[in-house]
Coordinates of C-alpha atoms and ligand atoms in Angstrom, one line a residue:
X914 CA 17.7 266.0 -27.2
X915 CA 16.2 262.5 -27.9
X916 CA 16.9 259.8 -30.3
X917 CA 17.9 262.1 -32.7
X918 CA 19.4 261.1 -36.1
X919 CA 20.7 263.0 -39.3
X920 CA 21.7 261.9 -42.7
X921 CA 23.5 264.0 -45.0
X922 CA 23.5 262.9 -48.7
X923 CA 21.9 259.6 -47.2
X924 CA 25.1 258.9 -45.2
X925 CA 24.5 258.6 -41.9
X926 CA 25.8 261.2 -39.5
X927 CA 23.5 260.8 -36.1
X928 CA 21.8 257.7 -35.1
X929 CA 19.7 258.0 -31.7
X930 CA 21.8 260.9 -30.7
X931 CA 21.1 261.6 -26.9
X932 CA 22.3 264.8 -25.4
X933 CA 20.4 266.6 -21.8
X934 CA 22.3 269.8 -20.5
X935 CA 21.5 271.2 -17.5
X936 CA 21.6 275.1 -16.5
X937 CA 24.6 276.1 -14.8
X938 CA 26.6 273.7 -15.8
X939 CA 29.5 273.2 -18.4
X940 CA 28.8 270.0 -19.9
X941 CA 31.8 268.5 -22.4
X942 CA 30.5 266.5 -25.6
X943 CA 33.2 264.9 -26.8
X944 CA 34.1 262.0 -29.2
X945 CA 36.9 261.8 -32.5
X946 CA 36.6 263.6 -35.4
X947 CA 33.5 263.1 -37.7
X948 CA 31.5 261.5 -34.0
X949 CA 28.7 264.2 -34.9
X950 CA 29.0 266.5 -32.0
X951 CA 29.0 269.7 -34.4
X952 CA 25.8 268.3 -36.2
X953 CA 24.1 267.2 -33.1
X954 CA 24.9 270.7 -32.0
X955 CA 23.9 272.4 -35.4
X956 CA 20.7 271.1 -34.9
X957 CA 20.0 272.6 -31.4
X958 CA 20.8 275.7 -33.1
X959 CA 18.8 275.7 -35.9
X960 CA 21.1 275.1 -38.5
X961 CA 20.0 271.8 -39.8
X962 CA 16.5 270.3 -38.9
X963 CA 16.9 266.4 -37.6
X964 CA 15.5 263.8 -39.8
X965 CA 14.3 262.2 -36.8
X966 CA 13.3 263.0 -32.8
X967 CA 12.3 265.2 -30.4
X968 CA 13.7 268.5 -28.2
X969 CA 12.8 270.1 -25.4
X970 CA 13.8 273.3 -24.0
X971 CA 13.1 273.9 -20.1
X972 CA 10.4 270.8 -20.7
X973 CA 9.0 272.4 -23.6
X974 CA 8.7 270.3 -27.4
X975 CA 11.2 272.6 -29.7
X976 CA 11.8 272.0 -33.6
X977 CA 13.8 275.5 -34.5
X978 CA 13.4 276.2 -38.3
X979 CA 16.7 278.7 -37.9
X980 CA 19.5 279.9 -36.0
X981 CA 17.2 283.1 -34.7
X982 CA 13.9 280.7 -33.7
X983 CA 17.1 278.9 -31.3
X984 CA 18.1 282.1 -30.4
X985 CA 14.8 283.4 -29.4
X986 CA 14.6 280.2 -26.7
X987 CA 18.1 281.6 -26.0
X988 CA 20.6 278.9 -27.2
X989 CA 23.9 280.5 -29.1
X990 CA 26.2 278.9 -30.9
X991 CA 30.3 279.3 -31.7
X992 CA 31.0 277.6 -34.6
X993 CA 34.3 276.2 -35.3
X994 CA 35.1 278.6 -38.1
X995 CA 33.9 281.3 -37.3
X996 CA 31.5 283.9 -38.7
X997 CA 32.7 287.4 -38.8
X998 CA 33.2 290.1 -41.9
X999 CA 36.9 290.6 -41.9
X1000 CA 37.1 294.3 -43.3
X1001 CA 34.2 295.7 -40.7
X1002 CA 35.0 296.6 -37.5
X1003 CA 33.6 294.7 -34.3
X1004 CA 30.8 296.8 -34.0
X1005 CA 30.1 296.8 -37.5
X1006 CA 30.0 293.0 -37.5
X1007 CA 27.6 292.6 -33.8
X1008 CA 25.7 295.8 -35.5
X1009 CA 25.1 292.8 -38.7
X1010 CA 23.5 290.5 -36.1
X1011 CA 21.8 292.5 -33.3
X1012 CA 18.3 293.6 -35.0
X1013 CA 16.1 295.8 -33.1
X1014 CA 18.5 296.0 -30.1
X1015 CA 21.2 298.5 -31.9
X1016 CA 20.1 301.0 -35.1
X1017 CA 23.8 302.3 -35.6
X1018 CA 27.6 301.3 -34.8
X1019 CA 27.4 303.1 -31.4
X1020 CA 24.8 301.5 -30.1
X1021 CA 26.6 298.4 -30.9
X1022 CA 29.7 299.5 -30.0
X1023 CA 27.8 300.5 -26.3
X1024 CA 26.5 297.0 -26.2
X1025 CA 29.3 295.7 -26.7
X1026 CA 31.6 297.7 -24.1
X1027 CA 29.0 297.0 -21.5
X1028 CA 28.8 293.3 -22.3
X1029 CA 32.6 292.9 -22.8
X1030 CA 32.8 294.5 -18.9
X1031 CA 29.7 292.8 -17.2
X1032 CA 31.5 289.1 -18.2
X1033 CA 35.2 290.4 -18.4
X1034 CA 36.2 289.8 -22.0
X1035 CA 38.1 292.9 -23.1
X1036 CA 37.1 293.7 -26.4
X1037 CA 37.4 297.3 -28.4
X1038 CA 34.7 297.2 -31.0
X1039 CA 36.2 300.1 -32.9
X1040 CA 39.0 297.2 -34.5
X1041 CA 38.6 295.8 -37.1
X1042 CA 38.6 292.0 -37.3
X1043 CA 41.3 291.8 -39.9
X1044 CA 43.7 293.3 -37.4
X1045 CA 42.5 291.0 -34.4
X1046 CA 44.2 288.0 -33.0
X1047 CA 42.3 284.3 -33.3
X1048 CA 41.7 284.8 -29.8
X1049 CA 40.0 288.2 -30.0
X1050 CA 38.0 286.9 -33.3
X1051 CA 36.5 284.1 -30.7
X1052 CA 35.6 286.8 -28.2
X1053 CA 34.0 288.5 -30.6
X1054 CA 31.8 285.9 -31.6
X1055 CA 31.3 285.0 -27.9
X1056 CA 30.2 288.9 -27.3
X1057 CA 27.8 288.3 -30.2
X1058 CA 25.9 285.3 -29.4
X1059 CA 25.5 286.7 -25.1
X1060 CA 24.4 290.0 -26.6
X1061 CA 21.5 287.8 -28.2
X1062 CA 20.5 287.0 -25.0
X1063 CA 22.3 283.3 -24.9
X1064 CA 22.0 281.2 -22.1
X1065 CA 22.4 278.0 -23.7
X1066 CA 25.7 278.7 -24.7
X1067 CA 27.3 276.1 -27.7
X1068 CA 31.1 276.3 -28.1
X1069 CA 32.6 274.1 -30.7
X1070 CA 36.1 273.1 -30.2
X1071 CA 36.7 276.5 -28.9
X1072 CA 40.5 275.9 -27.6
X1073 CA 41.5 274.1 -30.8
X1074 CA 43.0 277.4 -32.2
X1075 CA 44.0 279.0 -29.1
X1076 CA 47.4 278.7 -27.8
X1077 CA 47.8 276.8 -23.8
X1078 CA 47.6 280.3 -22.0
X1079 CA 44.4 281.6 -24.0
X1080 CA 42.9 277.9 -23.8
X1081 CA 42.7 278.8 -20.2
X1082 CA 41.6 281.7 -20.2
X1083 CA 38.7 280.9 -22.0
X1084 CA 37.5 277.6 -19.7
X1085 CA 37.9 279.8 -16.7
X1086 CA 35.3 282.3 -18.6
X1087 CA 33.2 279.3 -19.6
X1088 CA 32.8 277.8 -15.7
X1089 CA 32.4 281.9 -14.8
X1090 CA 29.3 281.5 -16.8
X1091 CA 28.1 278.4 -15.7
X1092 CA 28.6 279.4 -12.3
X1093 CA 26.5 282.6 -13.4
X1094 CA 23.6 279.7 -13.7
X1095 CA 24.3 279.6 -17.9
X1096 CA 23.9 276.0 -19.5
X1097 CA 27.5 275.7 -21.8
X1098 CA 28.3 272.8 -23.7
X1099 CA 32.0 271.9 -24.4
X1100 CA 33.1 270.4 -27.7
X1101 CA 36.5 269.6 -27.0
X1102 CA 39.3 266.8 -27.7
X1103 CA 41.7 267.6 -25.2
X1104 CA 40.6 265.4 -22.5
X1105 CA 42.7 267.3 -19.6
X1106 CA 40.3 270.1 -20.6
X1107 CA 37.3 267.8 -19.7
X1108 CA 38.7 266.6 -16.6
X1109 CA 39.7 270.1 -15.0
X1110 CA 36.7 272.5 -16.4
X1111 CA 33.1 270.0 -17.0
X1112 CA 30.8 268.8 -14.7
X1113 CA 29.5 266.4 -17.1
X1114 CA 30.5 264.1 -19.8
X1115 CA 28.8 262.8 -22.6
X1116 CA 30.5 260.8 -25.1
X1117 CA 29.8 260.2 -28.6
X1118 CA 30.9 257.7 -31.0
X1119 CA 29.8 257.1 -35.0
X1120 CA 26.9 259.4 -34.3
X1121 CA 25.5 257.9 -31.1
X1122 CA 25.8 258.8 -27.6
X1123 CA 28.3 255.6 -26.0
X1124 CA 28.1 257.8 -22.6
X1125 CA 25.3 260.3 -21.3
X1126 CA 25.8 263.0 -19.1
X1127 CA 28.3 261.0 -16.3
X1128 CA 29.1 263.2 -13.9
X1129 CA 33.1 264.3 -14.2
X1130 CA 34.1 262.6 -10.5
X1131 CA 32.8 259.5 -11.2
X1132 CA 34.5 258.7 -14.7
X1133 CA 38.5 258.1 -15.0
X1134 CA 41.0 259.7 -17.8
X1135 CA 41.8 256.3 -19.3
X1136 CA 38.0 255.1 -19.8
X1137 CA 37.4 258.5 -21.7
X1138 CA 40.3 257.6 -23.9
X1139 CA 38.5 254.3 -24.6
X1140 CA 34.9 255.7 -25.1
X1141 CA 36.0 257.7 -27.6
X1142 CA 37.8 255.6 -29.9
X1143 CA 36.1 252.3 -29.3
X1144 CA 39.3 250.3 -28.9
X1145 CA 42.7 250.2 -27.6
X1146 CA 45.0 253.3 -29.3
X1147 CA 47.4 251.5 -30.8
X1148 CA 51.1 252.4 -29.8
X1149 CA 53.2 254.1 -32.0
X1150 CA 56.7 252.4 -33.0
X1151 CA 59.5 254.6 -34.2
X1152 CA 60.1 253.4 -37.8
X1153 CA 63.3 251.1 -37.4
X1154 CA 66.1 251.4 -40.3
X1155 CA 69.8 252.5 -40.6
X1156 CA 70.0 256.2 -41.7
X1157 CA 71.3 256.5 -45.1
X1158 CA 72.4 260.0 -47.3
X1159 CA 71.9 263.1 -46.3
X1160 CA 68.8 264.4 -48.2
X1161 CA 68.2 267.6 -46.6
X1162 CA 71.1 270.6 -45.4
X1163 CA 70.6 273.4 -43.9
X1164 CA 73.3 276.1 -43.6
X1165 CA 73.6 278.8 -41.9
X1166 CA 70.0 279.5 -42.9
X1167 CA 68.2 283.0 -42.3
X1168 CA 64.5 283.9 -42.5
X1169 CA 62.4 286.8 -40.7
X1170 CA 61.9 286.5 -37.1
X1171 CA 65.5 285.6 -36.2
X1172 CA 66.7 287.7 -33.7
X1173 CA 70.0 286.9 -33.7
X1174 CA 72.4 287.1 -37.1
X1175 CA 73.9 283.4 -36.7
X1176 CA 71.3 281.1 -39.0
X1177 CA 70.0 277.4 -38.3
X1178 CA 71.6 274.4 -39.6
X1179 CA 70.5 271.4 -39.6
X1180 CA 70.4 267.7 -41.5
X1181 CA 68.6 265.3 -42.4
X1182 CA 69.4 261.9 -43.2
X1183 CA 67.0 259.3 -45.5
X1184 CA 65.4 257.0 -43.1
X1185 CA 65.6 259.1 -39.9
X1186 CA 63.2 261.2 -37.9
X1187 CA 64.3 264.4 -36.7
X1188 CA 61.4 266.2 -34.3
X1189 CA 62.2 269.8 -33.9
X1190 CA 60.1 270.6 -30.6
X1191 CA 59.6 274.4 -29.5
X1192 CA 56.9 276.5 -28.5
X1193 CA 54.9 277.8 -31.2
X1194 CA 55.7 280.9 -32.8
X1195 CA 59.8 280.3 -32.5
X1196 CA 60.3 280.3 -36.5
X1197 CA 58.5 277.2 -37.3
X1198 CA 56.2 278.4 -39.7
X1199 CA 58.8 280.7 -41.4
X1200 CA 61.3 278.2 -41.6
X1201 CA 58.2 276.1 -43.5
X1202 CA 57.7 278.7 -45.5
X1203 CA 61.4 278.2 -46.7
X1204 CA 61.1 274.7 -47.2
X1205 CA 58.2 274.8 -49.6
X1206 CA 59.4 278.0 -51.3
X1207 CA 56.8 280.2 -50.6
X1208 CA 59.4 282.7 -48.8
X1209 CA 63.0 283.0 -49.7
X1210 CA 65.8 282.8 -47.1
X1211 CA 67.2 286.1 -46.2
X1212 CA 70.5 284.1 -46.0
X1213 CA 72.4 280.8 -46.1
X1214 CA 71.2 277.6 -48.2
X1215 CA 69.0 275.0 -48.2
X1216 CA 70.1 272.1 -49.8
X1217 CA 67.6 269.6 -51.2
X1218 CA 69.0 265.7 -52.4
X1219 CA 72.3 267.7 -53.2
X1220 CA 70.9 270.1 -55.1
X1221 CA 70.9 274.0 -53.7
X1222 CA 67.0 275.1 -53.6
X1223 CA 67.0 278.3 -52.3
X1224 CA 65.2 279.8 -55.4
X1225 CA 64.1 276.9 -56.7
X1226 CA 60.0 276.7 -57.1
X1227 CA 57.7 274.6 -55.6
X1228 CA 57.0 272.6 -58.4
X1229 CA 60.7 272.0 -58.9
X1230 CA 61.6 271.4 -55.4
X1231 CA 58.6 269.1 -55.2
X1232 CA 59.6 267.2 -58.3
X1233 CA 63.1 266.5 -56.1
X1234 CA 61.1 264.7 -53.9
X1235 CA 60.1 267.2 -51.1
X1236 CA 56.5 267.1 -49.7
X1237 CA 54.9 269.3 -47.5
X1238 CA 52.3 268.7 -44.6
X1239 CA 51.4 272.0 -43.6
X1240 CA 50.3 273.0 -40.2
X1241 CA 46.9 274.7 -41.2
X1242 CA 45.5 272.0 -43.5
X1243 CA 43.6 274.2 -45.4
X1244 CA 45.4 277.0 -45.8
X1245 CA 48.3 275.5 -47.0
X1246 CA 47.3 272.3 -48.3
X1247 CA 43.6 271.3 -49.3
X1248 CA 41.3 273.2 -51.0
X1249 CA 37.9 273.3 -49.5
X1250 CA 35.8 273.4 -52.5
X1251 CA 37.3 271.1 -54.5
X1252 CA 36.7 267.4 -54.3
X1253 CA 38.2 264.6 -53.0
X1254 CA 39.4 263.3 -56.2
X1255 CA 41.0 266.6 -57.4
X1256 CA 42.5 267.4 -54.3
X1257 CA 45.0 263.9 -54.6
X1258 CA 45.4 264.8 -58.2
X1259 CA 46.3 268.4 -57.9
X1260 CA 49.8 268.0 -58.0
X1261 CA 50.1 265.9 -60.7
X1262 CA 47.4 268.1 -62.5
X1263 CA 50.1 271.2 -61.9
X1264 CA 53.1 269.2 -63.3
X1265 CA 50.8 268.1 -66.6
X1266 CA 50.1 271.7 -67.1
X1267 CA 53.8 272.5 -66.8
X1268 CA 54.4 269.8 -69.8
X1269 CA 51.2 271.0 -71.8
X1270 CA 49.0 267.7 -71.5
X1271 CA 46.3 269.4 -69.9
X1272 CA 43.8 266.1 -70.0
X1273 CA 44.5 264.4 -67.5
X1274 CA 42.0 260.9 -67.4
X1275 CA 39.5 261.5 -65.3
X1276 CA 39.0 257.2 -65.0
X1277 CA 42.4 257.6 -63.5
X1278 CA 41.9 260.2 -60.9
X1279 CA 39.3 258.3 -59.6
X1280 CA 40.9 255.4 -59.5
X1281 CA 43.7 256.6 -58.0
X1282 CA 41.2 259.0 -55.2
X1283 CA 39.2 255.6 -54.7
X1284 CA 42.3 254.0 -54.0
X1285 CA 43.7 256.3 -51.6
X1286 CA 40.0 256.2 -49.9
X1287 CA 40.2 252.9 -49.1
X1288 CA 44.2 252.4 -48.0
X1289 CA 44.1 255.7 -45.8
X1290 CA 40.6 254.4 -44.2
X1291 CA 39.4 258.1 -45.2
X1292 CA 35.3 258.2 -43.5
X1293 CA 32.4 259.5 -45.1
X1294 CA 34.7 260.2 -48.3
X1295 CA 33.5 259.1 -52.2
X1296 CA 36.0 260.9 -55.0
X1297 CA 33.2 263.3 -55.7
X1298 CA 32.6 265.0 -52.3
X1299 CA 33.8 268.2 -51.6
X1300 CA 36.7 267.9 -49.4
X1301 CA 35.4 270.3 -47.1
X1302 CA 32.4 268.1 -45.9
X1303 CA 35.1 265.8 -44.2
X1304 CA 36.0 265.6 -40.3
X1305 CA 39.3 267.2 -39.6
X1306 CA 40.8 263.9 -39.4
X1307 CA 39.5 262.6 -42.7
X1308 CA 40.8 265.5 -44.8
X1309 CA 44.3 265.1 -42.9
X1310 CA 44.3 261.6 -44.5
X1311 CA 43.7 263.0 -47.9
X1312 CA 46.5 265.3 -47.7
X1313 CA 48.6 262.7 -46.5
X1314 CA 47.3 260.5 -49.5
X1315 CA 48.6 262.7 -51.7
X1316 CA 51.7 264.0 -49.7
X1317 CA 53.4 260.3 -49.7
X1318 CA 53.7 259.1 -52.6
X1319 CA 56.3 257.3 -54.6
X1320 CA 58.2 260.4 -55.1
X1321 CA 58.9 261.3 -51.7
X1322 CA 62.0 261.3 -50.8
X1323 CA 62.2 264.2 -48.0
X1324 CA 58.5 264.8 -45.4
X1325 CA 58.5 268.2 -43.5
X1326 CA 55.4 267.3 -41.2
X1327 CA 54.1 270.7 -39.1
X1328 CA 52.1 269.3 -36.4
X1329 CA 50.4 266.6 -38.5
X1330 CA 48.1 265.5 -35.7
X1331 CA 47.0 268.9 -34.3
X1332 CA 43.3 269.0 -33.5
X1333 CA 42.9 265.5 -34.7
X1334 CA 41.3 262.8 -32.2
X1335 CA 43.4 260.3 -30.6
X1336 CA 42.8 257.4 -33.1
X1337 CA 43.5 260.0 -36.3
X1338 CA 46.5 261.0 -34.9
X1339 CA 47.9 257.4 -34.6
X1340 CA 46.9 256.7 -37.7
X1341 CA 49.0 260.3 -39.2
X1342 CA 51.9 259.1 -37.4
X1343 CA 51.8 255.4 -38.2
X1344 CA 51.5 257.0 -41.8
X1345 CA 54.7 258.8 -41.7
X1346 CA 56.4 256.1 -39.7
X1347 CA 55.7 253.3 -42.8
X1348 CA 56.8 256.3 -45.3
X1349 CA 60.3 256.4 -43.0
X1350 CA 61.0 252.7 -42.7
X1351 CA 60.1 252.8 -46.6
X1352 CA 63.5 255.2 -47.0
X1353 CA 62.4 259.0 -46.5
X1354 CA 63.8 261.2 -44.5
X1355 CA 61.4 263.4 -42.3
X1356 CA 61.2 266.9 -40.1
X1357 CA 58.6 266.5 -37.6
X1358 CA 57.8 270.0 -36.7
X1359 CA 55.3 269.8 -33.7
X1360 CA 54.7 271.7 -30.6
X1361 CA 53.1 268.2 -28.8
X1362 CA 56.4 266.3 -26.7
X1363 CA 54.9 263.0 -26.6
X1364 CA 54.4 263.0 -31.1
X1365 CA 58.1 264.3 -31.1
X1366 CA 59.5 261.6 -28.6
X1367 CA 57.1 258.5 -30.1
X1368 CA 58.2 259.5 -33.2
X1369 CA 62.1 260.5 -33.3
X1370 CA 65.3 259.5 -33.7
X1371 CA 66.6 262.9 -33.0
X1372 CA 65.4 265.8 -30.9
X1373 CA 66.1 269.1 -31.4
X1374 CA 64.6 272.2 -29.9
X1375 CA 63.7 275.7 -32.1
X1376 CA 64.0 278.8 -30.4
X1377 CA 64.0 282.3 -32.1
X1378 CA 64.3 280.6 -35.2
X1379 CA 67.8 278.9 -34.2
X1380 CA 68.1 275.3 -32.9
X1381 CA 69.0 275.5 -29.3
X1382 CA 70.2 272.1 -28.9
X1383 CA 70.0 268.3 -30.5
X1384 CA 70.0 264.9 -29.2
X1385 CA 69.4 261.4 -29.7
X1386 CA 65.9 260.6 -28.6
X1387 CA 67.2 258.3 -26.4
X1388 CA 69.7 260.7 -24.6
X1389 CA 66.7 263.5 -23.9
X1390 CA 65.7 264.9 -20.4
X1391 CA 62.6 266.7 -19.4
X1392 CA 65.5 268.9 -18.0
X1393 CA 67.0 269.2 -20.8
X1394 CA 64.3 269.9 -23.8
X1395 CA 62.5 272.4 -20.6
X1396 CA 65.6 274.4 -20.3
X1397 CA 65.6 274.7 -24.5
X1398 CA 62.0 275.3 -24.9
X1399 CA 62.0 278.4 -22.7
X1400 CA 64.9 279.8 -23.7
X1401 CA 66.9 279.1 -20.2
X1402 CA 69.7 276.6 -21.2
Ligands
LIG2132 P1 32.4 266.0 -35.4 O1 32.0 267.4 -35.1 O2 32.1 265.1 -34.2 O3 33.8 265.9 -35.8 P2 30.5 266.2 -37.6 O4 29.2 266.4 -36.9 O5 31.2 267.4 -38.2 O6 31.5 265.5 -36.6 O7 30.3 265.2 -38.7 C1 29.6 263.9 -38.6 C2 29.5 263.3 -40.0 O8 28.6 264.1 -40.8 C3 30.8 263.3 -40.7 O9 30.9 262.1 -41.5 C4 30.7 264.5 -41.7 O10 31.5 264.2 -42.9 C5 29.2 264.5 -42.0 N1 28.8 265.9 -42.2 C6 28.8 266.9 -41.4 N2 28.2 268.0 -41.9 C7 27.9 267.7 -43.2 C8 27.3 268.4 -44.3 N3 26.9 269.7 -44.1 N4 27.1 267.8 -45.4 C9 27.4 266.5 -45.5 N5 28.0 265.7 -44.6 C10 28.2 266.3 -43.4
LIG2133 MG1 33.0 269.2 -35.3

């Protein structure tokens, strides 16, 4: 791909965009939220045409009007979110994309079985998707675009949803196939992931290429690092100030997934940082879930400013001064189809209704969006764009516009920086640092050490839904958060 640029809505996304992928490689694009390595990509598949420049495929010119005119040259694409029908089955869902090659579901269930075995991805295409893991969704969609004959194989941040042992996994399939003589390009952030499974590297920045196809043994860790964000990443400080009341109690507190009878307790004091570290899937997200009220405790209380939530609503326990930064943006949080604008004001939108003013001036929500645009540094965002059109990192940054506000006095923060770039990330946890040292109290949820450790003035470990231990940041040991984490202490 040469020179190639792209503007959406007349904002620039790609400016001489430079890309060359060789066969039997696996080739890592990488570069911070909102770079343009999914548009760059899109466009090698067929899903946006470039405003400007030129492709060749194996030497030959190549302008695809669609996803099936890429195909047809053999390049396939896995998109970030992916594509699949949830109520069919596998077979249903490759029969939806196969054409001529399968007339019924077992044809496409055969094609499927024998693909799934000649590259080793167990799959049974009789499931439906509904009932299949993240991980087996991904396969799926692998499956699909191999059984169209790929060999310019596109994966977009492929490991960002996958847990360590499944991330893996996948990059031993993904140098399988190169090794097989299959071109595959890498979207990825995690630069471990570069260094261990690409041959080559190419870097991009604002939506041009800052490094071209190095080979992986000739660049260092660090430079990567550097090339991506364009400056130094600026070094976290734990927010500095005495703790004050206790704002958040939890006793004795039971939720599903607990396999013991004995509840977690835990407090929070105003100004402090507590980091509850564990290995995903140990009660975090239920114990979220209790927070915010979207599941009642089983048993126990949670107490919230001094005031006994447990049944409380959302809107109530909100109005006390708890806000939420959920772990899956979107699910939780933002709505993709809204805008900008009425994403920051939906809260106060909810509270209006509560108190019948329904109108709520539209000058202001601007305002107030336009503001948060500019003090949050939020990219490629006007009041009126649907949210959904930002980088991962950008829509983190409105959440977090709305999230601190005056009114918070309490954070629960569940992995605020996963999937986001190096630079986004510092700027989520400078966020909640300043919100801190400004008086609230916070429970940093996250699976990644080095955000709990930066962050912290406490340390405590979740496992099976209980806390296994808790120190001062100060006083913890690889030895001793390991022996938590895993359950061996
Ligand atoms: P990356 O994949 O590197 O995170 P993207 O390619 O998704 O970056 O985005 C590059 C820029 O283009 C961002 O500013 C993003 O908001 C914008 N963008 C991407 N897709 C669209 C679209 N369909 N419409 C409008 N803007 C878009
Ligand atoms: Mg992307």
């Amino acid at each position: 791909m040469f020179n190639i640029s792209k503007a959406f809505d007349g904002k620039p996304a790609l400016g001489d965009a430079r890309f060359t992928l060789s066969w039997g490689e696996v080739h890592a694009l990488v570069g911070e939220n909102g770079a343009g390595k999914s548009t760059l990509m899109n466009i090698a598949a067929g899903i946006y045409a470039p405003d400007a420049g030129e492709q060749r495929v194996n030497g030959e010119a190549f302008a695809p009007k669609s996803p099936a005119e890429a195909s047809r040259v053999g390049i396939g694409m896995v998109h970030q979110h992916f594509r699949l029908v949830e109520s069919f089955t596998v077979a249903e869902n490759a029969l939806l994309n196969l054409g001529s090659q399968a007339r019924t579901v077992r044809q496409a269930a055969d094609l499927l079985r024998r693909k799934a075995d000649d590259v080793g991805l167990a799959i049974d295409p009789m499931r439906r998707v509904s009932e299949l893991s993240i991980a087996e969704r991904q396969r799926v969609e692998i499956l699909k675009v191999l059984l169209l004959g790929a060999r310019i194989l596109i994966l977009d941040e492929p490991t960002a949803v996958l847990t360590e042992t499944e991330s893996s996994a996948l990059l031993d399939f993904t140098r399988r196939l190169a090794e097989s003589g299959l071109a595959v390009t890498l979207i990825t952030h995690k630069l471990k992931e570069v260094a261990e499974c690409s041959d080559r590297l190419t870097v991009m920045r604002h939506g041009r290429t800052v490094l071209a196809s190095a080979p992986m043994a000739e660049v260092k860790e660090a430079e990567i690092g550097l090339l991506i964000v364009g400056e130094t990443v600026p070094q976290v400080q734990r927010p500095k100030v005495d703790p004050g009341e206790t704002r958040l109690a939890l006793t004795s507190l039971r939720f599903s997934g607990q396999k013991t009878q004995q509840g977690l307790d835990l407090k929070l004091r105003a100004g402090e940082v507590l980091g509850l570290a564990g290995v995903g899937g140990n009660g975090q997200e239920e114990l979220v879930a209790c927070l915010s009220g979207a599941q009642s405790p089983i048993a126990g209380s949670i107490d919230i400013t001094g005031e006994i939530a447990n049944t409380l609503s959302p809107r109530r326990r909100r109005a006390l001064g708890l806000r939420i930064i959920p772990a899956d943006r979107f699910a939780g949080g933002l709505i993709r189809e809204m805008t900008i604008a009425e994403n920051i004001a939906m809260t106060e939108i909810a509270q209006q209704t509560q108190s019948h003013r329904l109108l709520l001036d539209r000058r202001r929500i601007y305002a107030r969006a336009t503001d948060a645009i500019s003090r949050f540094d939020i990219r490629g965002a006007a009041p009126d764009r649907r949210t959904e059109l930002l980088s991962g990192g950008n829509a983190q940054k409105v959440l977090l516009a709305r999230e601190l506000d005056l009114g918070m006095k309490i954070l629960i923060a569940h992995s605020p920086s996963r999937g986001l770039d190096v630079k986004a990330s510092a700027f989520v946890r400078e966020a909640i640092g300043k919100a801190v040292e400004q008086g609230a109290a916070c429970l940093l949820i996250s699976e990644d050490l080095q955000e709990i450790l930066a962050l912290s003035h406490r340390v405590a470990v979740i496992n099976n839904g209980l806390i296994a231990g808790e120190r001062a940041v100060d006083d913890v040991t690889p030895d001793w958060i390991g022996g938590l984490l895993s359950g061996h202490a």
